[in-house]
Amino acid sequence: MAVTETAQPGAEAAKGEAAGDERLAYRGPIQRLLVRPEIGALIGAAAVWAMFWAVTIPFGTAAGTANYLDVSATLGIMSVAVALLMIGGEFDLSSGAMTGATGILVILLVKHTGELGGAGLSLWLALPLSFLIALGIGWFNGALVERTSLPSFIVTLGTFFMLKGGKLGFSKMIIDNVQVGRIDEGSGYTFWRKIFASEWTRNNHLFEGRDVLFAALFIGGALAVLLGVVEMTYSRRAEARSPGLALCTGGGVLGLAGFVGLLATDGVGSNVLFGAVTAVGFVLAAVGWGKWRYEDRDPESRSSGGYLPTGPVLYRVLTGLAAVGLATFFAFVLDSESQSTFIILITVQGLRAILFVSLALGGLVLVMVAAQQAGQSSARAEFGTKVIGAVALTFLAFVIRADSQSVKFRAELFTVLLWLALIMATSALLGLLYRRRTVAERRAEALGRSLAGAGITLTAVAVAVRLLFSTAEEVAATRAVISFRISILWFFVVAAVSTWVLLRTRFGSWIFAVGGNKDAARSVGVPAARTKTTLFMIVAAAAWLVGMLLAFRLNTLQAGTGDGLEFQYIIAAVVGGSLLTGGYGSAAGGAIGALIMAMSFQGIPFAGWNSNWKFLFLGVILLLAVIVNNYVRTKAEQSR
Amino acid sequence: MKIFRWLAVALAFGLVAAACGDSGSSSGDQAASTTEGSSGTTEQVDVTQGSDFTFYVITHGDAGVFWSVAQRGAEDAGRDLGVTVIYQGSNNDPEKQAQDIEAAIAAGADGIAVSLASPDAVGPAVKKAVDAGIPVITLNSGVNQFKELGAITHVGQTETVAGEGAGERFNALGAGTVLCARQEQSNVGLEERCEGLANTFNGTVISEFVGEDSDPTAQEAQISAILQENPDIDAVLGTGPNVAVRALGAGEAAGRDLIVGGFDISTEIIDFIESGDIAFTVDQQQYLQGYLPVVFLYLNKTNLNTVGGGKPVLTGPGFVTTENVGEVKALVEKGTR
């Protein structure tokens, strides 16, 4: 049930008319988002990114992004496929060795030399042939698991050893070397290299208006997402009230003027002034929009209870505020100018950023959870809690602003935090003034969805503009080559296609079904054996793709390439919200899990931290990501 | 015809279950087509012309480029002397290596050559062999332990000395700051290479672990990230051949023109030295580490000779540079360098 609900929120919401049954009650967009399996990973990814972005400058640049995306690509292609397989209830321990095996196989097939004389196949023949062989191995894994009913853990462990030994044995036998090289000897190499190993260098693409366009697109996108969420949250009034629209327009103009002022000036005093103008304008615009469009909340429910939360909720708010306060404390205590190494582990700036990000984020999450709980009893208490959160955020923002002399603790953080505070304050006001939707409405749902979709697209375009264009100043400042590898594109395509298959096709539902309960699935007509075998073949196909990406990029592969990486794929899938027991998870989550791992791994050298502690740090991050994931999911399920 | 044989090999590559028959016939072909007098890659060489000694060469080695050359050295020595040589690698598993040694003792070995990468774990088994009156020689690693364990001598390269040699090379090449990029996190030998480098190099040395060889793209990205964080780095010493090659790509990504040096030999790094992209690689001539112990054991058994006078026999560092890369390349292709 949970599966189909998360998979098709639209259909579920349409059925929401039949109120009374609590399973069919309307759930707001935020709540629907929170029960998605990949949401914890998404929050984790944002936190890891923010942390390294605050600690070191190259990490946030286009060159840095190309760097960690490159690492996440080969890992992510596999972890997406492995996530599908894990949702289907199986493991594939041969997946890591497969990546190297397919690459080596193709090189051996195209080579002319060697003691056997060499096959010297054209790449046009060798690639499809090796792909078929890869599918064959996947089929072999799947069929063996199905026929013997042995755990896939054991069966694929066997395949793993066979592949590992096969790679070595055949390499030694055929070319008498454990290093298999020169795929460029194959005919058709120039063409296939473009497909698997081309790079997109962006250093010469200058665009001086980049940052302005980025800001405009990003803010536009964020606003559209906000409007979409608001549209899905609040109950529409029968007819629009025009004074609201006037208020909204006025507020919008004021907010815009304030924002332009913020961009134009740089002193602390003028920043405070224009920041306040922006804030007032923004709040007025939001309230005006609500007045124009949404139904007022009952005066009775609005006036009941006090503004301050009580009992366990109050306790939670206080803990959250204490954490935020501690974050501020550390930001001040640790010397902002110091670039020295702190003890042995990391730099002072690194420690500062970690403490700041984790404490501030944890504290604010606590406040938000408290606000949600308070909202179940009293509208006023929810309002109060959210306002407290907004004030805490504003405070944090100004702490950062006062400190922006320090290169490594970014001034941009100020803007981001202020916007978050504004959004929180606005949502507090809207929640107090307007009635929440209790029943789904098809038109509002569709409108909200398309607004949010458009907003996300705009934001993505904004980020792409930011990454794909350089300014002359930036190019002069950095020597790094901004070069995106095509493997990143493959990664995005694989992640998108897998997500679509999992959520929108019949085969996707079969995957959830066989992973949840295979016998039950079979008895309702799901071809369980075929589904599982196909999943093994998908993993093998992904391994083949990664093998090609490696072979064309490196030209020479070691016999040991890929061995032992299978656990990284599984970990990435679990970080992304898939369960080890099957039946639950997400393909997009697998991609985000790979992103978290790649960012954590690459962020450490970028930040100049001691590499001896790399795995300790990686372990902590992964554990945290999984715990956050679990926490968010249980909370969201409880509040249904 | 050739194509069909290859297809069979390719299929067998995937379905190893069906591979036994194929590889059997293929190795027959291989023996027939051998032209260079090399023996192929059989695990056990059994050419008992002269004596019937059986020597065991038991290493911690994996199936990588490095150890396959050492294995070839041991096997060639066996053939040249007419003794049986049994080579066993344990893929960095000290427990398995210790078990292999005990099995060799039980099998009545006439001599054992052993690499001491993990002296604490493997030492007791070596001691047993010595106590049983079997001559033992350590190879590759174990220069500090061979004497107390009672081995005749040690055949290998002192990592620190090799690193010092690399440091002098970088001085001559005019480097300012060298990144010593390690491909294993907890290998004492690799750290000693970096320490040796720091001993003789006049500039700054930054020593970092940059990821395992099994994940080459991550390795390259890690080096690139370190380069971007440290603008001063103008040279990289890879403590293995693959990591040195990865440093080339990383330098490209970070927009740097680096002086790259490496350790040990692979066909790939030789190609890059030939093209001038990599300046040099430190060669510890591991063929000798396989060959010499067998010779020394043979001399000990037949003539009671003890080589070394209580000191290790050094096999390196030798350097492969643009000057001698041509000759070395031919030998690498033969599988003896």
Coordinates of C-alpha atoms in Angstrom, one line a residue, chain A residues 149-400:
Chain A
S149 CA 16.4 -20.7 -4.7
L150 CA 19.8 -20.0 -3.1
P151 CA 20.4 -16.5 -1.6
S152 CA 21.7 -14.2 -4.3
F153 CA 24.4 -13.2 -1.8
I154 CA 26.0 -16.6 -2.3
V155 CA 25.3 -17.1 -6.0
T156 CA 26.7 -13.7 -7.0
L157 CA 29.7 -14.1 -4.6
G158 CA 30.5 -17.2 -6.7
T159 CA 30.1 -15.1 -9.9
F160 CA 32.3 -12.5 -8.3
F161 CA 35.2 -14.9 -7.8
M162 CA 34.7 -16.4 -11.2
L163 CA 34.9 -12.9 -12.8
K164 CA 37.8 -11.9 -10.7
G165 CA 39.7 -15.0 -11.6
G166 CA 38.5 -14.9 -15.2
K167 CA 39.8 -11.4 -15.7
L168 CA 43.2 -12.3 -14.4
G169 CA 43.4 -15.7 -16.0
F170 CA 42.4 -14.7 -19.5
S171 CA 44.5 -11.5 -19.4
K172 CA 47.5 -13.5 -18.5
M173 CA 46.7 -16.2 -21.0
I174 CA 45.9 -14.0 -24.0
I175 CA 48.4 -11.1 -23.7
D176 CA 50.5 -12.4 -20.8
N177 CA 50.0 -9.2 -18.8
V178 CA 47.7 -8.2 -16.0
Q179 CA 47.4 -4.8 -17.5
V180 CA 45.2 -4.9 -20.6
G181 CA 45.7 -1.9 -22.7
R182 CA 45.3 0.0 -26.0
I183 CA 41.6 0.0 -26.8
D184 CA 42.6 2.7 -29.3
E185 CA 43.9 0.0 -31.6
G186 CA 40.3 -1.0 -32.4
S187 CA 38.7 0.3 -35.6
G188 CA 35.9 2.7 -34.9
Y189 CA 37.7 4.0 -31.8
T190 CA 37.4 7.7 -32.7
F191 CA 33.6 7.4 -32.9
W192 CA 33.1 5.3 -29.8
R193 CA 35.5 7.5 -27.8
K194 CA 33.1 10.4 -28.4
I195 CA 30.2 8.3 -27.1
F196 CA 32.0 7.1 -23.9
A197 CA 34.8 9.4 -23.1
S198 CA 34.4 12.8 -24.6
E199 CA 34.8 15.9 -22.5
W200 CA 33.1 19.2 -22.6
T201 CA 35.5 22.0 -21.8
R202 CA 33.9 25.2 -20.7
N203 CA 36.8 27.5 -20.0
N204 CA 36.4 29.5 -23.2
H205 CA 32.7 30.1 -22.8
L206 CA 32.6 33.5 -21.2
F207 CA 29.4 35.2 -20.2
E208 CA 29.8 38.3 -18.1
G209 CA 26.1 38.6 -17.2
R210 CA 26.1 35.1 -15.8
D211 CA 25.6 35.9 -12.1
V212 CA 22.8 38.3 -12.8
L213 CA 21.0 35.7 -15.0
F214 CA 21.7 33.0 -12.4
A215 CA 20.2 35.1 -9.6
A216 CA 17.1 36.1 -11.6
L217 CA 16.4 32.5 -12.7
F218 CA 17.1 31.0 -9.3
I219 CA 14.9 33.4 -7.4
G220 CA 12.2 33.1 -10.1
G221 CA 12.4 29.3 -9.8
A222 CA 12.3 29.4 -6.0
L223 CA 9.2 31.6 -6.0
A224 CA 7.4 29.3 -8.5
V225 CA 8.1 26.3 -6.3
L226 CA 6.9 28.2 -3.2
L227 CA 3.7 29.3 -5.0
G228 CA 3.1 25.7 -6.1
V229 CA 3.5 24.4 -2.5
V230 CA 1.2 27.1 -1.2
E231 CA -1.4 26.4 -3.8
M232 CA -1.5 22.7 -2.8
T233 CA -1.5 23.5 0.9
Y234 CA -4.3 26.1 1.3
S235 CA -8.0 25.9 0.5
R236 CA -9.1 28.1 -2.4
R237 CA -11.9 30.7 -1.8
A238 CA -14.9 30.7 -4.1
E239 CA -14.1 34.0 -5.7
A240 CA -10.9 36.1 -5.7
R241 CA -10.8 39.2 -3.6
S242 CA -9.2 42.0 -5.6
P243 CA -7.7 44.2 -2.7
G244 CA -5.5 41.2 -2.0
L245 CA -4.1 41.3 -5.5
A246 CA -3.3 45.0 -5.1
L247 CA -1.5 44.3 -1.8
C248 CA 0.4 41.5 -3.4
T249 CA 1.6 43.7 -6.3
G250 CA 2.6 46.5 -4.0
G251 CA 4.5 44.2 -1.7
G252 CA 6.2 42.6 -4.6
V253 CA 7.4 45.9 -6.0
L254 CA 8.6 46.9 -2.5
G255 CA 10.4 43.6 -2.1
L256 CA 12.0 43.9 -5.5
A257 CA 13.2 47.5 -4.8
G258 CA 14.7 46.3 -1.5
F259 CA 16.5 43.4 -3.3
V260 CA 18.0 45.7 -5.9
G261 CA 19.1 47.9 -3.1
L262 CA 20.8 44.9 -1.4
L263 CA 22.6 44.0 -4.6
A264 CA 23.8 47.6 -5.1
T265 CA 25.1 48.4 -1.7
D266 CA 27.6 46.6 0.5
G267 CA 27.8 48.3 4.0
V268 CA 26.3 46.5 7.0
G269 CA 24.0 49.4 7.7
S270 CA 22.5 49.6 4.3
N271 CA 22.3 45.8 4.1
V272 CA 20.1 45.9 7.3
L273 CA 17.9 48.6 5.9
F274 CA 17.3 47.1 2.4
G275 CA 17.1 43.6 4.0
A276 CA 14.3 44.9 6.1
V277 CA 12.6 46.5 3.1
T278 CA 12.8 43.2 1.2
A279 CA 11.5 41.2 4.1
V280 CA 8.5 43.5 4.6
G281 CA 7.7 43.6 0.9
F282 CA 8.0 39.8 0.6
V283 CA 5.6 39.2 3.6
L284 CA 3.1 41.8 2.3
A285 CA 3.1 40.2 -1.1
A286 CA 2.6 36.7 0.4
V287 CA -0.2 37.8 2.6
G288 CA -1.8 39.8 -0.3
W289 CA -1.6 36.7 -2.5
G290 CA -3.3 34.6 0.3
K291 CA -6.0 37.2 0.8
W292 CA -6.7 37.3 -2.9
R293 CA -6.8 33.5 -3.4
Y294 CA -7.4 31.5 -0.2
E295 CA -10.2 31.1 2.4
D296 CA -9.7 32.7 5.8
R297 CA -9.1 30.5 8.7
D298 CA -12.0 30.3 11.3
P299 CA -11.5 33.1 13.8
E300 CA -12.3 30.6 16.5
S301 CA -9.5 28.2 15.7
R302 CA -7.2 31.1 15.2
S303 CA -7.8 32.6 18.6
S304 CA -7.6 29.4 20.6
G305 CA -4.5 28.7 22.7
G306 CA -1.3 30.7 23.4
Y307 CA 1.4 31.8 21.0
L308 CA 4.1 29.9 22.8
P309 CA 4.2 26.1 22.5
T310 CA 3.9 24.1 25.7
G311 CA 4.9 20.7 27.1
P312 CA 7.1 18.4 25.1
V313 CA 6.9 20.8 22.1
L314 CA 8.3 23.7 24.0
Y315 CA 11.1 21.4 25.2
R316 CA 11.9 20.6 21.6
V317 CA 11.9 24.2 20.6
L318 CA 14.3 25.1 23.4
T319 CA 16.7 22.3 22.5
G320 CA 16.6 23.5 18.9
L321 CA 17.3 27.1 19.9
A322 CA 20.1 25.9 22.1
A323 CA 21.7 24.1 19.2
V324 CA 21.4 27.2 17.0
G325 CA 22.9 29.3 19.8
L326 CA 25.8 26.9 20.1
A327 CA 26.4 27.1 16.3
T328 CA 26.6 30.9 16.7
F329 CA 28.9 30.5 19.7
F330 CA 31.4 28.3 17.7
A331 CA 31.3 30.6 14.7
F332 CA 32.5 33.3 17.0
V333 CA 34.9 31.4 19.2
L334 CA 36.9 29.8 16.5
D335 CA 39.2 32.3 14.9
S336 CA 37.8 33.3 11.5
E337 CA 41.1 34.4 10.2
S338 CA 43.0 31.3 11.1
Q339 CA 44.0 29.0 8.2
S340 CA 46.0 26.7 10.4
T341 CA 45.4 23.0 11.0
F342 CA 43.4 22.2 14.0
I343 CA 45.0 19.4 16.0
I344 CA 45.4 16.8 13.3
L345 CA 42.1 16.2 11.7
I346 CA 41.1 19.3 9.8
T347 CA 41.6 23.0 9.6
V348 CA 40.0 25.4 12.0
Q349 CA 37.8 26.6 9.2
G350 CA 36.7 23.0 8.6
L351 CA 35.8 22.4 12.2
R352 CA 34.0 25.7 12.3
A353 CA 31.9 24.9 9.3
I354 CA 31.1 21.4 10.4
L355 CA 30.0 22.6 13.8
F356 CA 28.1 25.4 12.3
V357 CA 26.3 23.5 9.6
S358 CA 25.4 20.5 11.7
L359 CA 24.3 22.4 14.8
A360 CA 22.3 25.0 12.9
L361 CA 20.7 22.4 10.7
G362 CA 19.9 20.1 13.6
G363 CA 18.5 22.9 15.6
L364 CA 16.3 24.3 12.9
V365 CA 15.0 20.8 12.0
L366 CA 14.0 20.4 15.7
V367 CA 12.2 23.7 15.6
M368 CA 10.3 22.8 12.4
V369 CA 9.3 19.4 13.8
A370 CA 8.1 21.2 16.9
A371 CA 6.1 23.6 14.8
Q372 CA 4.4 20.8 13.0
Q373 CA 3.5 19.1 16.2
A374 CA 2.2 22.4 17.7
G375 CA 0.1 22.9 14.6
Q376 CA -1.9 19.7 15.5
S377 CA -3.2 21.3 18.7
S378 CA -3.2 25.1 18.2
A379 CA -2.7 27.4 15.2
R380 CA -1.3 30.1 17.4
A381 CA 1.4 27.8 18.9
E382 CA 2.5 26.8 15.4
F383 CA 2.7 30.4 14.4
G384 CA 4.8 31.2 17.5
T385 CA 7.2 28.4 16.9
K386 CA 7.7 29.2 13.3
V387 CA 8.4 32.9 14.1
I388 CA 10.9 31.8 16.8
G389 CA 12.6 29.7 14.1
A390 CA 12.6 32.7 11.6
V391 CA 14.1 34.9 14.3
A392 CA 16.8 32.4 15.0
L393 CA 17.7 32.1 11.3
T394 CA 17.9 35.9 11.0
F395 CA 20.2 36.0 13.9
L396 CA 22.4 33.4 12.4
A397 CA 22.4 35.3 9.1
F398 CA 23.7 38.4 10.7
V399 CA 26.4 36.6 12.7
I400 CA 27.7 35.3 9.3

